[in-house]
């Protein structure tokens, strides 16, 4: 874990990064690292952001851990211009993207809720190519911070 | 906080008290204990007042418990769900699906 600088003025972007093994028992570590930081900024609204981040990381453990070269989850958080941006590295292969969608909530059954939570909580959900020729994609989640003029930048989820 | 499970026999029947965090790591343990307690009982109360965090895997366990209890002609009751739990139940639009009891007496 490596918290990046925090002593710049509030208007400067702040970056935080956590890398943990892609195992379920380390999801708690990610939550424990980011919860206090987000609570400081967002108060009680932080709980849902932590949930969205946790669901995204759970998907890496569930679906990607067996295929990852390093068997690690890389999470980077940027706080800038009234927005919180989560970037989960090597989230999936580009060919997996059409299969990643929330399930119909009318079908009440176990499973498939995590993607729905992510899309409901975040303003933007998108994939970005990772450097290199392997077709790997990062998942990027964005949310405006209330009271900082970020609400106008909110866009419909578009995973 | 690690998951904490405790089984109690109350005047309302068998109660599984859950505390700590329910996530992808700990939800299999909750599922095992819940299904064990549902076996041979007409219903089960799950006290969720001590849950500080729950994710979609935890909600999935509760859905499974609800369905399992109904299959056996019984009922799964969620007792005093914490704010962390109710906010996620609301995100999943499941407030009407579950039988939720705000306090022990009702």
Short mmCIF file of C-alpha atoms in Angstrom, two decimals:
data_model
loop_
_atom_site.label_atom_id
_atom_site.label_comp_id
_atom_site.label_asym_id
_atom_site.label_seq_id
_atom_site.Cartn_x
_atom_site.Cartn_y
_atom_site.Cartn_z
CA UNK A 1 0.00 0.00 0.00
CA UNK A 2 1.32 3.41 -0.86
CA UNK A 3 -0.57 6.56 -0.04
CA UNK A 4 0.62 9.34 -2.27
CA UNK A 5 1.04 12.96 -1.20
CA UNK A 6 -1.73 14.45 0.87
CA UNK A 7 -0.25 17.76 1.89
CA UNK A 8 -0.99 19.72 -1.31
CA UNK A 9 -3.75 22.33 -1.38
CA UNK A 10 -7.28 20.88 -1.64
CA UNK A 11 -7.61 21.99 -5.28
CA UNK A 12 -4.68 19.87 -6.47
CA UNK A 13 -5.44 16.35 -7.55
CA UNK A 14 -4.61 13.76 -4.95
CA UNK A 15 -3.69 10.19 -5.82
CA UNK A 16 -3.87 7.05 -3.72
CA UNK A 17 -2.91 3.56 -4.80
CA UNK A 18 -3.35 0.14 -3.26
CA UNK A 19 -2.07 -3.17 -4.60
CA UNK A 20 -3.09 -6.38 -2.88
CA UNK A 21 -3.19 -10.08 -3.82
CA UNK A 22 -6.27 -10.95 -5.89
CA UNK A 23 -7.81 -12.97 -3.07
CA UNK A 24 -11.12 -12.48 -1.29
CA UNK A 25 -9.52 -12.03 2.12
CA UNK A 26 -7.75 -8.86 0.93
CA UNK A 27 -10.97 -7.10 -0.12
CA UNK A 28 -11.27 -5.98 3.50
CA UNK A 29 -7.83 -4.37 3.23
CA UNK A 30 -8.95 -2.28 0.26
CA UNK A 31 -12.09 -1.17 2.09
CA UNK A 32 -10.16 -0.35 5.24
CA UNK A 33 -7.73 1.80 3.28
CA UNK A 34 -10.27 3.82 1.30
CA UNK A 35 -13.21 4.05 3.75
CA UNK A 36 -11.71 6.71 6.08
CA UNK A 37 -10.48 8.77 3.14
CA UNK A 38 -13.88 8.76 1.43
CA UNK A 39 -15.76 9.33 4.69
CA UNK A 40 -13.67 12.43 5.30
CA UNK A 41 -14.75 13.80 1.92
CA UNK A 42 -18.26 12.48 1.53
CA UNK A 43 -19.57 11.64 5.00
CA UNK A 44 -22.27 8.98 5.03
CA UNK A 45 -22.36 8.87 1.21
CA UNK A 46 -18.95 7.20 1.30
CA UNK A 47 -20.51 3.84 2.19
CA UNK A 48 -21.98 3.35 -1.25
CA UNK A 49 -18.75 4.34 -2.99
CA UNK A 50 -16.84 1.80 -0.94
CA UNK A 51 -19.47 -0.78 -1.93
CA UNK A 52 -19.04 0.02 -5.64
CA UNK A 53 -15.27 -0.27 -5.37
CA UNK A 54 -15.54 -3.51 -3.40
CA UNK A 55 -17.93 -5.04 -5.94
CA UNK A 56 -15.54 -4.19 -8.77
CA UNK A 57 -12.59 -5.73 -6.91
CA UNK A 58 -14.71 -8.79 -6.02
CA UNK A 59 -15.28 -9.32 -9.74
CA UNK A 60 -11.52 -9.36 -10.33
CA UNK A 61 -11.15 -12.04 -7.63
CA UNK A 62 -14.14 -14.02 -8.92
CA UNK A 63 -13.53 -13.93 -12.65
CA UNK A 64 -9.97 -12.81 -13.30
CA UNK A 65 -7.73 -14.11 -10.53
CA UNK A 66 -6.95 -17.31 -12.43
CA UNK A 67 -5.84 -15.48 -15.55
CA UNK A 68 -3.89 -12.58 -14.06
CA UNK A 69 -0.13 -12.67 -14.63
CA UNK A 70 0.69 -11.08 -11.29
CA UNK A 71 -2.37 -12.29 -9.30
CA UNK A 72 -2.73 -8.78 -7.93
CA UNK A 73 -5.48 -6.18 -7.80
CA UNK A 74 -4.30 -2.65 -8.56
CA UNK A 75 -6.62 0.11 -7.36
CA UNK A 76 -5.88 3.77 -7.96
CA UNK A 77 -8.05 6.57 -6.64
CA UNK A 78 -7.87 10.14 -7.90
CA UNK A 79 -9.55 13.00 -6.10
CA UNK A 80 -9.71 15.95 -8.47
CA UNK A 81 -12.03 18.73 -9.62
CA UNK A 82 -14.94 17.66 -7.45
CA UNK A 83 -14.74 14.05 -8.59
CA UNK A 84 -13.68 10.71 -7.20
CA UNK A 85 -12.22 8.37 -9.81
CA UNK A 86 -11.51 4.70 -9.12
CA UNK A 87 -9.34 2.82 -11.60
CA UNK A 88 -9.14 -0.96 -11.24
CA UNK A 89 -6.26 -2.22 -13.37
CA UNK A 90 -6.43 -5.28 -15.64
CA UNK A 91 -10.14 -5.71 -14.90
CA UNK A 92 -10.97 -7.83 -17.93
CA UNK A 93 -10.14 -8.66 -21.53
CA UNK A 94 -11.89 -6.46 -24.10
CA UNK A 95 -13.77 -9.51 -25.40
CA UNK A 96 -15.39 -9.94 -21.95
CA UNK A 97 -17.02 -6.50 -21.98
CA UNK A 98 -20.30 -7.49 -23.72
CA UNK A 99 -20.89 -10.10 -21.01
CA UNK A 100 -20.55 -7.60 -18.15
CA UNK A 101 -23.99 -6.21 -17.50
CA UNK A 102 -26.34 -5.84 -14.55
CA UNK A 103 -29.09 -8.38 -14.25
CA UNK A 104 -32.79 -7.65 -14.43
CA UNK A 105 -33.82 -6.79 -10.87
CA UNK A 106 -37.26 -8.31 -11.44
CA UNK A 107 -35.61 -11.72 -11.33
CA UNK A 108 -35.05 -12.05 -7.60
CA UNK A 109 -32.29 -14.60 -7.34
CA UNK A 110 -28.84 -14.83 -5.81
CA UNK A 111 -26.03 -13.48 -8.00
CA UNK A 112 -25.57 -10.69 -10.53
CA UNK A 113 -26.27 -7.80 -8.17
CA UNK A 114 -22.74 -6.40 -7.99
CA UNK A 115 -22.73 -4.83 -11.47
CA UNK A 116 -26.15 -3.32 -10.76
CA UNK A 117 -24.80 -1.73 -7.56
CA UNK A 118 -21.80 -0.27 -9.39
CA UNK A 119 -23.95 1.28 -12.12
CA UNK A 120 -26.50 2.61 -9.67
CA UNK A 121 -23.92 4.22 -7.37
CA UNK A 122 -21.44 5.70 -9.83
CA UNK A 123 -22.02 8.54 -12.33
CA UNK A 124 -19.79 6.99 -14.97
CA UNK A 125 -18.63 3.43 -15.57
CA UNK A 126 -16.25 2.82 -18.46
CA UNK A 127 -13.41 0.65 -19.68
CA UNK A 128 -10.02 1.96 -20.74
CA UNK A 129 -7.32 -0.02 -22.55
CA UNK A 130 -4.27 -0.92 -20.52
CA UNK A 131 -0.89 -0.19 -22.10
CA UNK A 132 0.40 -3.03 -24.25
CA UNK A 133 -0.96 -5.25 -26.99
CA UNK A 134 -2.83 -7.81 -24.86
CA UNK A 135 -6.36 -6.40 -25.09
CA UNK A 136 -6.56 -5.89 -21.34
CA UNK A 137 -8.92 -3.27 -19.99
CA UNK A 138 -9.05 -1.23 -16.81
CA UNK A 139 -12.41 -0.44 -15.21
CA UNK A 140 -12.88 3.25 -14.40
CA UNK A 141 -15.62 4.42 -12.04
CA UNK A 142 -16.36 8.11 -11.50
CA UNK A 143 -18.53 9.95 -9.03
CA UNK A 144 -19.09 13.65 -8.45
CA UNK A 145 -18.54 14.90 -4.92
CA UNK A 146 -21.60 16.74 -3.56
CA UNK A 147 -21.21 20.47 -3.03
CA UNK A 148 -18.24 20.80 -5.35
CA UNK A 149 -20.11 21.46 -8.60
CA UNK A 150 -19.52 17.95 -9.76
CA UNK A 151 -23.17 17.07 -10.13
CA UNK A 152 -23.39 18.84 -13.49
CA UNK A 153 -20.65 16.62 -14.84
CA UNK A 154 -22.59 13.47 -14.02
CA UNK A 155 -23.33 11.28 -17.00
CA UNK A 156 -25.40 8.20 -17.46
CA UNK A 157 -23.56 4.97 -16.77
CA UNK A 158 -22.14 3.59 -19.97
CA UNK A 159 -20.32 0.34 -19.34
CA UNK B 1 -14.24 -6.44 11.35
CA UNK B 2 -14.31 -10.22 10.94
CA UNK B 3 -17.64 -12.02 10.66
CA UNK B 4 -19.19 -13.09 13.96
CA UNK B 5 -22.00 -15.64 14.10
CA UNK B 6 -23.99 -16.71 17.12
CA UNK B 7 -26.99 -19.03 17.32
CA UNK B 8 -29.60 -18.24 19.97
CA UNK B 9 -32.89 -19.85 20.90
CA UNK B 10 -35.37 -17.10 21.69
CA UNK B 11 -39.09 -16.93 22.41
CA UNK B 12 -39.51 -16.11 18.69
CA UNK B 13 -37.58 -19.21 17.64
CA UNK B 14 -34.11 -19.90 16.40
CA UNK B 15 -32.05 -16.74 15.82
CA UNK B 16 -28.77 -16.39 13.95
CA UNK B 17 -27.04 -13.25 15.12
CA UNK B 18 -24.60 -11.78 12.57
CA UNK B 19 -21.92 -9.21 13.30
CA UNK B 20 -18.96 -7.69 11.50
CA UNK B 21 -18.51 -7.57 7.74
CA UNK B 22 -20.24 -9.78 5.20
CA UNK B 23 -18.33 -9.85 1.93
CA UNK B 24 -17.16 -12.27 -0.73
CA UNK B 25 -14.70 -13.76 1.75
CA UNK B 26 -17.06 -14.24 4.69
CA UNK B 27 -20.45 -14.82 3.02
CA UNK B 28 -19.79 -18.57 2.41
CA UNK B 29 -19.49 -19.00 6.20
CA UNK B 30 -22.76 -17.15 6.75
CA UNK B 31 -24.40 -19.27 4.03
CA UNK B 32 -23.23 -22.54 5.60
CA UNK B 33 -24.49 -21.60 9.06
CA UNK B 34 -27.79 -20.21 7.76
CA UNK B 35 -28.57 -23.33 5.71
CA UNK B 36 -27.58 -25.52 8.68
CA UNK B 37 -29.96 -23.62 10.97
CA UNK B 38 -32.78 -23.74 8.40
CA UNK B 39 -32.61 -27.54 8.23
CA UNK B 40 -35.40 -29.04 10.25
CA UNK B 41 -36.78 -25.68 11.35
CA UNK B 42 -39.87 -23.97 10.07
CA UNK B 43 -38.21 -20.58 10.11
CA UNK B 44 -35.19 -18.58 11.09
CA UNK B 45 -34.62 -15.07 12.39
CA UNK B 46 -31.38 -13.42 11.29
CA UNK B 47 -30.34 -10.55 13.54
CA UNK B 48 -28.41 -8.10 11.35
CA UNK B 49 -28.07 -5.25 13.85
CA UNK B 50 -24.34 -5.83 14.24
CA UNK B 51 -23.46 -5.88 10.56
CA UNK B 52 -21.17 -3.00 9.60
CA UNK B 53 -20.82 -3.91 5.95
CA UNK B 54 -22.58 -6.16 3.46
CA UNK B 55 -22.00 -6.62 -0.26
CA UNK B 56 -23.93 -8.33 -3.07
CA UNK B 57 -22.67 -11.78 -2.03
CA UNK B 58 -24.19 -11.25 1.42
CA UNK B 59 -27.51 -10.12 -0.08
CA UNK B 60 -27.39 -13.21 -2.32
CA UNK B 61 -27.07 -15.40 0.78
CA UNK B 62 -30.14 -13.73 2.31
CA UNK B 63 -32.12 -14.25 -0.92
CA UNK B 64 -31.13 -17.91 -0.90
CA UNK B 65 -32.15 -18.23 2.75
CA UNK B 66 -35.50 -16.59 2.04
CA UNK B 67 -36.14 -18.99 -0.86
CA UNK B 68 -34.96 -22.02 1.10
CA UNK B 69 -37.20 -21.17 4.07
CA UNK B 70 -40.20 -20.73 1.78
CA UNK B 71 -39.50 -24.06 0.08
CA UNK B 72 -39.73 -25.70 3.50
CA UNK B 73 -42.97 -23.90 4.31
CA UNK B 74 -41.24 -21.51 6.72
CA UNK B 75 -40.06 -17.94 6.80
CA UNK B 76 -36.77 -16.09 7.04
CA UNK B 77 -37.02 -12.87 9.05
CA UNK B 78 -34.38 -10.15 8.99
CA UNK B 79 -34.30 -8.60 12.46
CA UNK B 80 -33.11 -5.04 13.11
CA UNK B 81 -30.98 -4.66 9.98
CA UNK B 82 -28.31 -2.00 10.47
CA UNK B 83 -28.19 1.10 8.27
CA UNK B 84 -25.38 -0.54 6.28
CA UNK B 85 -27.68 -3.47 5.52
CA UNK B 86 -30.88 -1.54 4.77
CA UNK B 87 -29.12 0.83 2.38
CA UNK B 88 -27.86 -2.14 0.33
CA UNK B 89 -31.26 -3.89 0.47
CA UNK B 90 -32.74 -0.65 -0.89
CA UNK B 91 -30.12 -0.48 -3.66
CA UNK B 92 -31.22 -3.98 -4.67
CA UNK B 93 -34.90 -2.96 -4.49
CA UNK B 94 -35.56 -5.84 -2.09
CA UNK B 95 -37.26 -4.04 0.81
CA UNK B 96 -40.61 -5.61 -0.08
CA UNK B 97 -39.12 -9.01 -0.89
CA UNK B 98 -37.68 -9.67 2.56
CA UNK B 99 -39.59 -10.00 5.79
CA UNK B 100 -37.97 -7.25 7.88
CA UNK B 101 -38.63 -6.75 11.58
CA UNK B 102 -37.50 -3.46 13.11
CA UNK B 103 -37.40 -4.70 16.70
CA UNK B 104 -37.55 -7.91 18.67
CA UNK B 105 -40.99 -7.29 20.15
CA UNK B 106 -42.95 -6.70 16.94
#
